Amino acid sequence: MTGYIIRRILQLLPVLLISSAGIWAMIYAVPGTPIGALVGENATPEQVQAAIQRVGLDQPMLVQFWAWLKSALVGDLGRSIFSRDPVFDLIMGRAPATLQLGLGATLVGLILGIPVAVLSALYPNSWLDRSLSGWSALALGVPTFWLGILLILLFSVELRWLPSASTYVSIFESPWGAIRNTFLPALTLGVYVSGIFARFLRASLLSEMKADYVRTARSKGLKERDVVGRHVFRNALLPFVTVVGLMMAAFIGGTVVTEAVFTYPGIGRLLIQAITQRDYPLIQGVILFILVVHVVINLMVDVLYAYIDPRIEYS
Amino acid sequence: MSEPVLSVRGLEVTFTGGGRPVPAVRGVDFDVYPNEVLGIVGESGSGKSVTSLAVTGLLPETAKVQGSIKLADVEVTTADREVLRQMRGQDVGMIFQDPTTTLNPVFTIGRQVTEGQVAHGQIPAGNARGRGIELLREVDIPDPTGRVVQYPHQFSGGMRQRAVIAMAMAGRPRLIIADEPTTALDVTVQAQVLSVLAKRQADTGAAVILITHDLGVIAEVAHRVAVMYGGRIVETGPVHEIFKRPQHPYTVGLLQSLPRIDAAEERLVPIRGQPPNPARLPTGCTFHPRCPIGRDRERCRTEDPALREVVEGHRSACHCVEEVAALLADTATPARAPATVAPQAAAAQAPLLAVDKLKVHFPIKAGILRRRVGWVRAVDGVSLTVNAGETVGLVGESGCGKTTTGRAIMGLIKATGGSVRFDGQEVTRLSPGELRKARRNMQYIFQDPYSSLNPIKTVGDIVAEPLHIHGIYEEMGGAKRIAELFELVGLPRTVLGRYPREFSGGQKQRIGIARALALQPRLLILDEPVAALDVSIQAQIINLLQDLQKELGLAYLFIAHDLSVVRHISDRVAVMYLGKIIEESEKTTLYETPVHPYTQSLLSAVPVPDPDARHTRRRIVLEGDIPNPSKPPPGCYFHPRCFRASDRCRVEEPAFTPYPGLPTRTACHHAGPLGASS
Ligand SMILES: Nc1ncnc2c1ncn2[C@@H]1O[C@H](COP(=O)(O)OP(=O)(O)OP(=O)(O)O)[C@@H](O)[C@H]1O
Ligand code: SF4
Ligand code: SF4
Ligand SMILES: [Mg+2]
């Protein structure tokens, strides 16, 4: 297994290289440069020229990319055009916050979604199933910014239990502070994703219920709860973890709207800011980070697969 | 007799929901006693499985159940969920058909085998491992301690089914229901599984209901038999009575459509027509449209006969029981058609098909670079000949390379080595265009009549297709030719415009045959052409194939796993094991005097539809499973399972040579008839 993981990581390198080139090309294809914002409206042509040279935009694109790549290979992602801070530090400043929110949201989604799916599958097409399906539809249908504002109105303005503007507090430093600050945004995203989880898992459970081994399990005299909760659930989990992985990766890649509503310091807002300012190194760095997150989560999903399904062997 | 374990009275099951109600079971009565095996036979759709699911209360909610099912003091039809759950596993255990899907792939065998007992509080969860080992040992699984923590995919088919038996018997239930427990298994493995089942029954004294369509298995293990047709039991009685003095025309029909491994019959007597569709059952006696006695009788058309006792313990549902015996006598001496074809006459000339040392190896690829890490030796040196107008049977267990051989001969798969000469022409080196021409004379018929016909074309177009491909549709007579082909295979011209889904399995196989005959081939390669069909339909197709051969002078290479069918249809037979032919001979010699230990074991494992043979036949139950063809054992491939293996066998591969005194060729260092040298 370790060998497999190492090989998978090695296979990543060409993927990252090609995607970096792609991102670079895309950034340049988008009209506009950071220079205007950098030097201000009243700058003289000389000032503009100097700024262009300072940032390195006078070089041919391939040369620029090559320079970036060389330093990226040793972990230096360059500096932000505006703040002059190292891009790596900027990202690392936001990453833990984003990670905490992403994991929190996924957790809330699972806690809400799994029981809904299991109950629905236990009594398919009953009134319970129908009301739960209605609930998932609602969770999916409500826009997150709307739900976020509602939650702020309820928990912060009315009840005054939680702060309306969230800051990042690490769960390792102050668990209580972290929960207070992350709870509302995580709940907002979690409710939404629980709708996706519940629908997907219900469908997956119901299709597994038709399998022959279910009849076998029943014929042994297992309780229906165990037939569904153990035999069926474990098999239905396989396609489900893929979806959970995808959603988690999406959250960790940043959730612009929710971060904005709660003024949460996540990667999503950093990216928006970088894009509006045409802060090329920062855009490149953040997108690279999101890519790595996706790839790592994908790898985790694969490893989880092998753990859930003994037929899968990685060697 | 003691109290019955199970008592079923007036059982009716109707599926509602979606269209018209389907009466799947219509008034079934039976009892099962401790230590007894009740065999239930019947063709597909006769209600066997539905009856067994009703007994365990496992039918879906769309099923309406009426009547009474009394199982160990529980009235199943009215009991609540919890009572039924307690009953399952403790009072009744079930064994299902396909061991590849009946086990949960993500849990260990040990857990699945003991789970029922844990759920019923019979053993504490902490002792499950030990109990699992014990249970696996009881069903003769080697190395139970190592095996108990393995997963189903690490078990072979036969071992999985033994694990399922262990699971069903774990809680020592008083009744075991086995629904086609060996249908998915090879004969040698079937023999192992049946003997394990019998052993466990003897240990526990359970009652067993064995559901199968295989009359051979019934004759071998059942004490009493119930024959089902159209959702009812039409005949029931002790096994000897059923086989020796059947009292219902349907039972007689089943027995007569069965090819026998223990006799050479000229011609089968099939039951006419199709099994009924439960949604549209015939009026009166449901068998009347197919019945040789009652087909035209008013009473049979209007009045459903009751199940009445004919002799003590033997009951039949037929208005005309007295006439059934005559039916039997009638065909006891079947109008033996004189053996018209004389394949020997043709043998003097060069053979039509000559296969020499044919090899097909498939690469095994692994890793990211898909490097080749080994070879699967699917076909590893096969030599055989087929003469004009002759049938050669190719038999062997699953995975031995039969189908690959057939496909390589057709040029559908590239041969790795060896030669295939058809009509003097080397086929393996032909260009694709030449190969297509050669295929006009050589056609292939597939096993599965369901998927081999294009569903969006009319059957007329399907049969005409090969003519169009070769651009000879007009030349061969166009629409008239197509109509002739349909008549040839016994289908009316009126069906030409219909689509495949409107036909039954047997009819689809007829259409497949018509398509293969369109180009007037001289050789047909038939790959398991009757394996998917019910006995009565199988007999119809076998007869058709024999008639066509006589009429058109066709040669057949008949690939099958069913040794009885092969004996019936072939002139010569070749037996394959792990990619090689290990014995080949004239049919009667091969079946009466086999000289290779594998052929001998294979033949002894085939259940014979004669309850008397149970005690007289000698059984060789092979140990173990067929080895992996990518890692064949050294020396003789068969040595790990062979009862004659010597040190020489373990190192030296035997050559395929003529056996003195018989028209046989075999590959064995110690070949010889049974009883002579072993
Ligand atoms: N869940 C179901 N819903 C509707 N009809 C059903 C259902 N299960 C079985 N049937 C119908 O009941 C009839 C009897 O089916 P059953 O499975 O008992 O046949 P069988 O004798 O076991 O046949 P086979 O040899 O093919 O297993 C069939 O026509 C089948 O289509
Ligand atoms: S009742 Fe009539 S139709 Fe039915 S089996 Fe007897 S003779 Fe045949
Ligand atoms: S060669 Fe030896 S091992 Fe092989 S079949 Fe003959 S006796 Fe058995
Ligand atoms: Mg069945």
PDB file of N, CA and C and ligand atoms in Angstrom, chain A residues 215, chain B residues 43-50 52 97 179-180 211, ligand 4:
ATOM      1  N   ARG A 215     -30.814 -10.781   0.447  1.00  0.00           N
ATOM      2  CA  ARG A 215     -31.740 -11.886   0.715  1.00  0.00           C
ATOM      3  C   ARG A 215     -31.052 -12.912   1.637  1.00  0.00           C
TER       4      ARG A 215
ATOM      5  N   GLU B  43     -39.908 -26.695 -14.667  1.00  0.00           N
ATOM      6  CA  GLU B  43     -39.176 -25.811 -15.551  1.00  0.00           C
ATOM      7  C   GLU B  43     -39.239 -24.387 -15.030  1.00  0.00           C
ATOM      8  N   SER B  44     -38.487 -23.535 -15.677  1.00  0.00           N
ATOM      9  CA  SER B  44     -38.395 -22.134 -15.304  1.00  0.00           C
ATOM     10  C   SER B  44     -39.779 -21.493 -15.213  1.00  0.00           C
ATOM     11  N   GLY B  45     -40.015 -20.746 -14.139  1.00  0.00           N
ATOM     12  CA  GLY B  45     -41.287 -20.053 -13.997  1.00  0.00           C
ATOM     13  C   GLY B  45     -42.412 -20.898 -13.449  1.00  0.00           C
ATOM     14  N   SER B  46     -42.116 -22.132 -13.013  1.00  0.00           N
ATOM     15  CA  SER B  46     -43.196 -22.991 -12.540  1.00  0.00           C
ATOM     16  C   SER B  46     -43.577 -22.676 -11.101  1.00  0.00           C
ATOM     17  N   GLY B  47     -42.832 -21.781 -10.448  1.00  0.00           N
ATOM     18  CA  GLY B  47     -43.203 -21.368  -9.101  1.00  0.00           C
ATOM     19  C   GLY B  47     -42.383 -21.994  -7.988  1.00  0.00           C
ATOM     20  N   LYS B  48     -41.287 -22.629  -8.340  1.00  0.00           N
ATOM     21  CA  LYS B  48     -40.462 -23.294  -7.329  1.00  0.00           C
ATOM     22  C   LYS B  48     -39.878 -22.289  -6.342  1.00  0.00           C
ATOM     23  N   SER B  49     -39.232 -21.257  -6.875  1.00  0.00           N
ATOM     24  CA  SER B  49     -38.581 -20.300  -5.978  1.00  0.00           C
ATOM     25  C   SER B  49     -39.591 -19.510  -5.171  1.00  0.00           C
ATOM     26  N   VAL B  50     -40.680 -19.148  -5.788  1.00  0.00           N
ATOM     27  CA  VAL B  50     -41.697 -18.374  -5.070  1.00  0.00           C
ATOM     28  C   VAL B  50     -42.232 -19.190  -3.893  1.00  0.00           C
ATOM     29  N   SER B  52     -40.604 -21.429  -2.191  1.00  0.00           N
ATOM     30  CA  SER B  52     -39.619 -21.490  -1.119  1.00  0.00           C
ATOM     31  C   SER B  52     -39.492 -20.146  -0.408  1.00  0.00           C
ATOM     32  N   GLN B  97     -28.848 -20.095  -5.297  1.00  0.00           N
ATOM     33  CA  GLN B  97     -28.185 -20.615  -6.484  1.00  0.00           C
ATOM     34  C   GLN B  97     -26.737 -20.173  -6.689  1.00  0.00           C
ATOM     35  N   ASP B 179     -32.195 -23.779  -3.066  1.00  0.00           N
ATOM     36  CA  ASP B 179     -32.803 -23.432  -4.354  1.00  0.00           C
ATOM     37  C   ASP B 179     -31.717 -23.471  -5.430  1.00  0.00           C
ATOM     38  N   GLU B 180     -31.718 -24.501  -6.239  1.00  0.00           N
ATOM     39  CA  GLU B 180     -30.715 -24.693  -7.300  1.00  0.00           C
ATOM     40  C   GLU B 180     -29.301 -24.544  -6.746  1.00  0.00           C
ATOM     41  N   ILE B 211     -34.569 -27.707  -4.466  1.00  0.00           N
ATOM     42  CA  ILE B 211     -35.242 -27.228  -5.668  1.00  0.00           C
ATOM     43  C   ILE B 211     -34.258 -27.287  -6.819  1.00  0.00           C
TER      44      ILE B 211
HETATM   45 MG    MG C   4     -36.029 -20.311  -9.215  1.00  0.00          MG
END
